[in-house]
């Protein structure tokens, strides 16, 4: 893939005839900014097994466009990155720091003999 280029990504996930197994099929086509689809860039097919999703009727995902029915996802990046701490982690560390300062201030002054 080329930075700045346009691509059309299609993914189909469907229940297979085998219980708990899904069929996956994906294609990537080269496209232009007007949405004109060009040649096939890549294709993929596989299966996935998941008993919980297979029987769940409320699981869904969609991308919906209004107006002319054309949807666009811009600057999509899918990658595995380093773990980033949650904001609550920073809040907990700050709270511990404040408790440490409070404990240090409450310590009785040393007496000299």
mmCIF file of C-alpha atoms in Angstrom:
data_model
loop_
_atom_site.group_PDB
_atom_site.id
_atom_site.type_symbol
_atom_site.label_atom_id
_atom_site.label_comp_id
_atom_site.label_asym_id
_atom_site.label_seq_id
_atom_site.Cartn_x
_atom_site.Cartn_y
_atom_site.Cartn_z
ATOM 1 C CA UNK A 1 0.000 0.000 0.000
ATOM 2 C CA UNK A 2 1.139 3.501 -0.741
ATOM 3 C CA UNK A 3 0.840 6.482 1.588
ATOM 4 C CA UNK A 4 -1.750 8.922 0.259
ATOM 5 C CA UNK A 5 -3.311 6.377 -2.101
ATOM 6 C CA UNK A 6 -6.980 5.396 -2.022
ATOM 7 C CA UNK A 7 -8.234 1.834 -1.563
ATOM 8 C CA UNK A 8 -11.621 0.156 -1.269
ATOM 9 C CA UNK A 9 -11.745 -2.468 1.488
ATOM 10 C CA UNK A 10 -14.468 -5.137 1.532
ATOM 11 C CA UNK A 11 -14.928 -7.671 4.326
ATOM 12 C CA UNK A 12 -17.612 -10.320 4.536
ATOM 13 C CA UNK A 13 -18.154 -12.391 7.674
ATOM 14 C CA UNK A 14 -20.814 -15.089 7.495
ATOM 15 C CA UNK A 15 -21.851 -18.154 9.455
ATOM 16 C CA UNK A 16 -20.674 -21.332 7.784
ATOM 17 C CA UNK A 17 -22.583 -24.617 7.663
ATOM 18 C CA UNK A 18 -20.268 -25.886 10.425
ATOM 19 C CA UNK A 19 -21.422 -24.924 13.936
ATOM 20 C CA UNK A 20 -19.300 -22.219 15.644
ATOM 21 C CA UNK A 21 -17.320 -21.472 12.444
ATOM 22 C CA UNK A 22 -17.422 -18.242 10.437
ATOM 23 C CA UNK A 23 -16.260 -17.765 6.850
ATOM 24 C CA UNK A 24 -14.154 -14.641 6.269
ATOM 25 C CA UNK A 25 -13.513 -13.090 2.866
ATOM 26 C CA UNK A 26 -11.820 -9.787 2.189
ATOM 27 C CA UNK A 27 -10.652 -7.804 -0.802
ATOM 28 C CA UNK A 28 -8.737 -4.588 -1.294
ATOM 29 C CA UNK A 29 -9.085 -2.698 -4.565
ATOM 30 C CA UNK A 30 -7.097 0.289 -5.741
ATOM 31 C CA UNK A 31 -9.375 3.320 -6.063
ATOM 32 C CA UNK A 32 -9.239 7.058 -6.561
ATOM 33 C CA UNK A 33 -10.565 9.976 -4.530
ATOM 34 C CA UNK A 34 -13.805 9.967 -6.548
ATOM 35 C CA UNK A 35 -14.497 6.379 -5.484
ATOM 36 C CA UNK A 36 -13.800 4.845 -8.883
ATOM 37 C CA UNK A 37 -12.614 1.304 -8.194
ATOM 38 C CA UNK A 38 -9.598 0.049 -10.088
ATOM 39 C CA UNK A 39 -7.784 -3.255 -10.088
ATOM 40 C CA UNK A 40 -7.686 -5.876 -7.347
ATOM 41 C CA UNK A 41 -4.821 -5.144 -4.954
ATOM 42 C CA UNK A 42 -5.210 -8.091 -2.582
ATOM 43 C CA UNK A 43 -7.694 -10.735 -1.456
ATOM 44 C CA UNK A 44 -7.994 -12.944 1.604
ATOM 45 C CA UNK A 45 -10.169 -15.796 2.809
ATOM 46 C CA UNK A 46 -10.133 -17.832 5.986
ATOM 47 C CA UNK A 47 -12.296 -19.223 8.762
ATOM 48 C CA UNK A 48 -12.672 -18.266 12.401
ATOM 49 C CA UNK A 49 -14.143 -20.241 15.292
ATOM 50 C CA UNK A 50 -16.120 -18.574 18.071
ATOM 51 C CA UNK A 51 -18.917 -20.376 19.930
ATOM 52 C CA UNK A 52 -20.080 -17.262 21.797
ATOM 53 C CA UNK A 53 -20.614 -15.147 18.687
ATOM 54 C CA UNK A 54 -22.075 -17.981 16.630
ATOM 55 C CA UNK A 55 -25.187 -18.235 18.827
ATOM 56 C CA UNK A 56 -25.477 -14.514 19.673
ATOM 57 C CA UNK A 57 -28.092 -12.765 17.554
ATOM 58 C CA UNK A 58 -27.359 -9.251 18.845
ATOM 59 C CA UNK A 59 -23.767 -8.868 17.596
ATOM 60 C CA UNK A 60 -23.418 -6.501 14.643
ATOM 61 C CA UNK A 61 -21.144 -3.910 13.131
ATOM 62 C CA UNK A 62 -21.759 -1.414 10.380
ATOM 63 C CA UNK A 63 -20.538 1.715 8.678
ATOM 64 C CA UNK A 64 -23.410 3.804 7.441
ATOM 65 C CA UNK A 65 -23.360 6.785 5.122
ATOM 66 C CA UNK A 66 -26.075 9.373 4.551
ATOM 67 C CA UNK A 67 -26.890 11.279 1.400
ATOM 68 C CA UNK A 68 -25.445 9.587 -1.667
ATOM 69 C CA UNK A 69 -24.697 6.353 0.221
ATOM 70 C CA UNK A 70 -20.931 6.671 -0.111
ATOM 71 C CA UNK A 71 -19.006 6.281 3.134
ATOM 72 C CA UNK A 72 -15.378 7.173 3.659
ATOM 73 C CA UNK A 73 -12.922 6.225 6.354
ATOM 74 C CA UNK A 74 -9.901 8.485 6.130
ATOM 75 C CA UNK A 75 -6.430 7.874 7.542
ATOM 76 C CA UNK A 76 -7.300 4.410 8.868
ATOM 77 C CA UNK A 77 -4.357 2.719 10.547
ATOM 78 C CA UNK A 78 -4.511 -0.770 11.999
ATOM 79 C CA UNK A 79 -1.450 -1.801 13.948
ATOM 80 C CA UNK A 80 -0.335 -3.414 17.147
ATOM 81 C CA UNK A 81 1.209 -0.794 19.364
ATOM 82 C CA UNK A 82 2.690 -0.478 22.803
ATOM 83 C CA UNK A 83 0.367 -0.485 25.791
ATOM 84 C CA UNK A 84 -0.704 2.990 26.888
ATOM 85 C CA UNK A 85 -1.719 3.446 30.537
ATOM 86 C CA UNK A 86 -5.306 4.456 31.188
ATOM 87 C CA UNK A 87 -5.909 7.965 32.589
ATOM 88 C CA UNK A 88 -7.120 6.317 35.806
ATOM 89 C CA UNK A 89 -3.617 4.868 36.261
ATOM 90 C CA UNK A 90 -2.130 8.358 36.212
ATOM 91 C CA UNK A 91 -4.822 9.534 38.645
ATOM 92 C CA UNK A 92 -4.024 6.663 41.025
ATOM 93 C CA UNK A 93 -0.298 7.477 40.924
ATOM 94 C CA UNK A 94 -1.008 11.161 41.550
ATOM 95 C CA UNK A 95 -3.267 10.211 44.462
ATOM 96 C CA UNK A 96 -0.501 8.098 45.993
ATOM 97 C CA UNK A 97 1.877 11.035 45.656
ATOM 98 C CA UNK A 98 -0.558 13.348 47.449
ATOM 99 C CA UNK A 99 -1.021 10.773 50.232
ATOM 100 C CA UNK A 100 2.763 10.550 50.600
ATOM 101 C CA UNK A 101 3.050 14.330 50.894
ATOM 102 C CA UNK A 102 0.218 14.431 53.444
ATOM 103 C CA UNK A 103 1.884 11.706 55.515
ATOM 104 C CA UNK A 104 5.210 13.558 55.414
ATOM 105 C CA UNK A 105 3.572 16.801 56.588
ATOM 106 C CA UNK A 106 1.747 15.077 59.467
ATOM 107 C CA UNK A 107 4.903 13.452 60.822
ATOM 108 C CA UNK A 108 5.662 14.955 64.243
ATOM 109 C CA UNK A 109 8.616 17.292 64.412
ATOM 110 C CA UNK A 110 11.658 15.785 66.089
ATOM 111 C CA UNK A 111 12.355 17.029 69.597
ATOM 112 C CA UNK A 112 15.838 17.964 70.668
ATOM 113 C CA UNK A 113 17.039 17.194 74.185
#
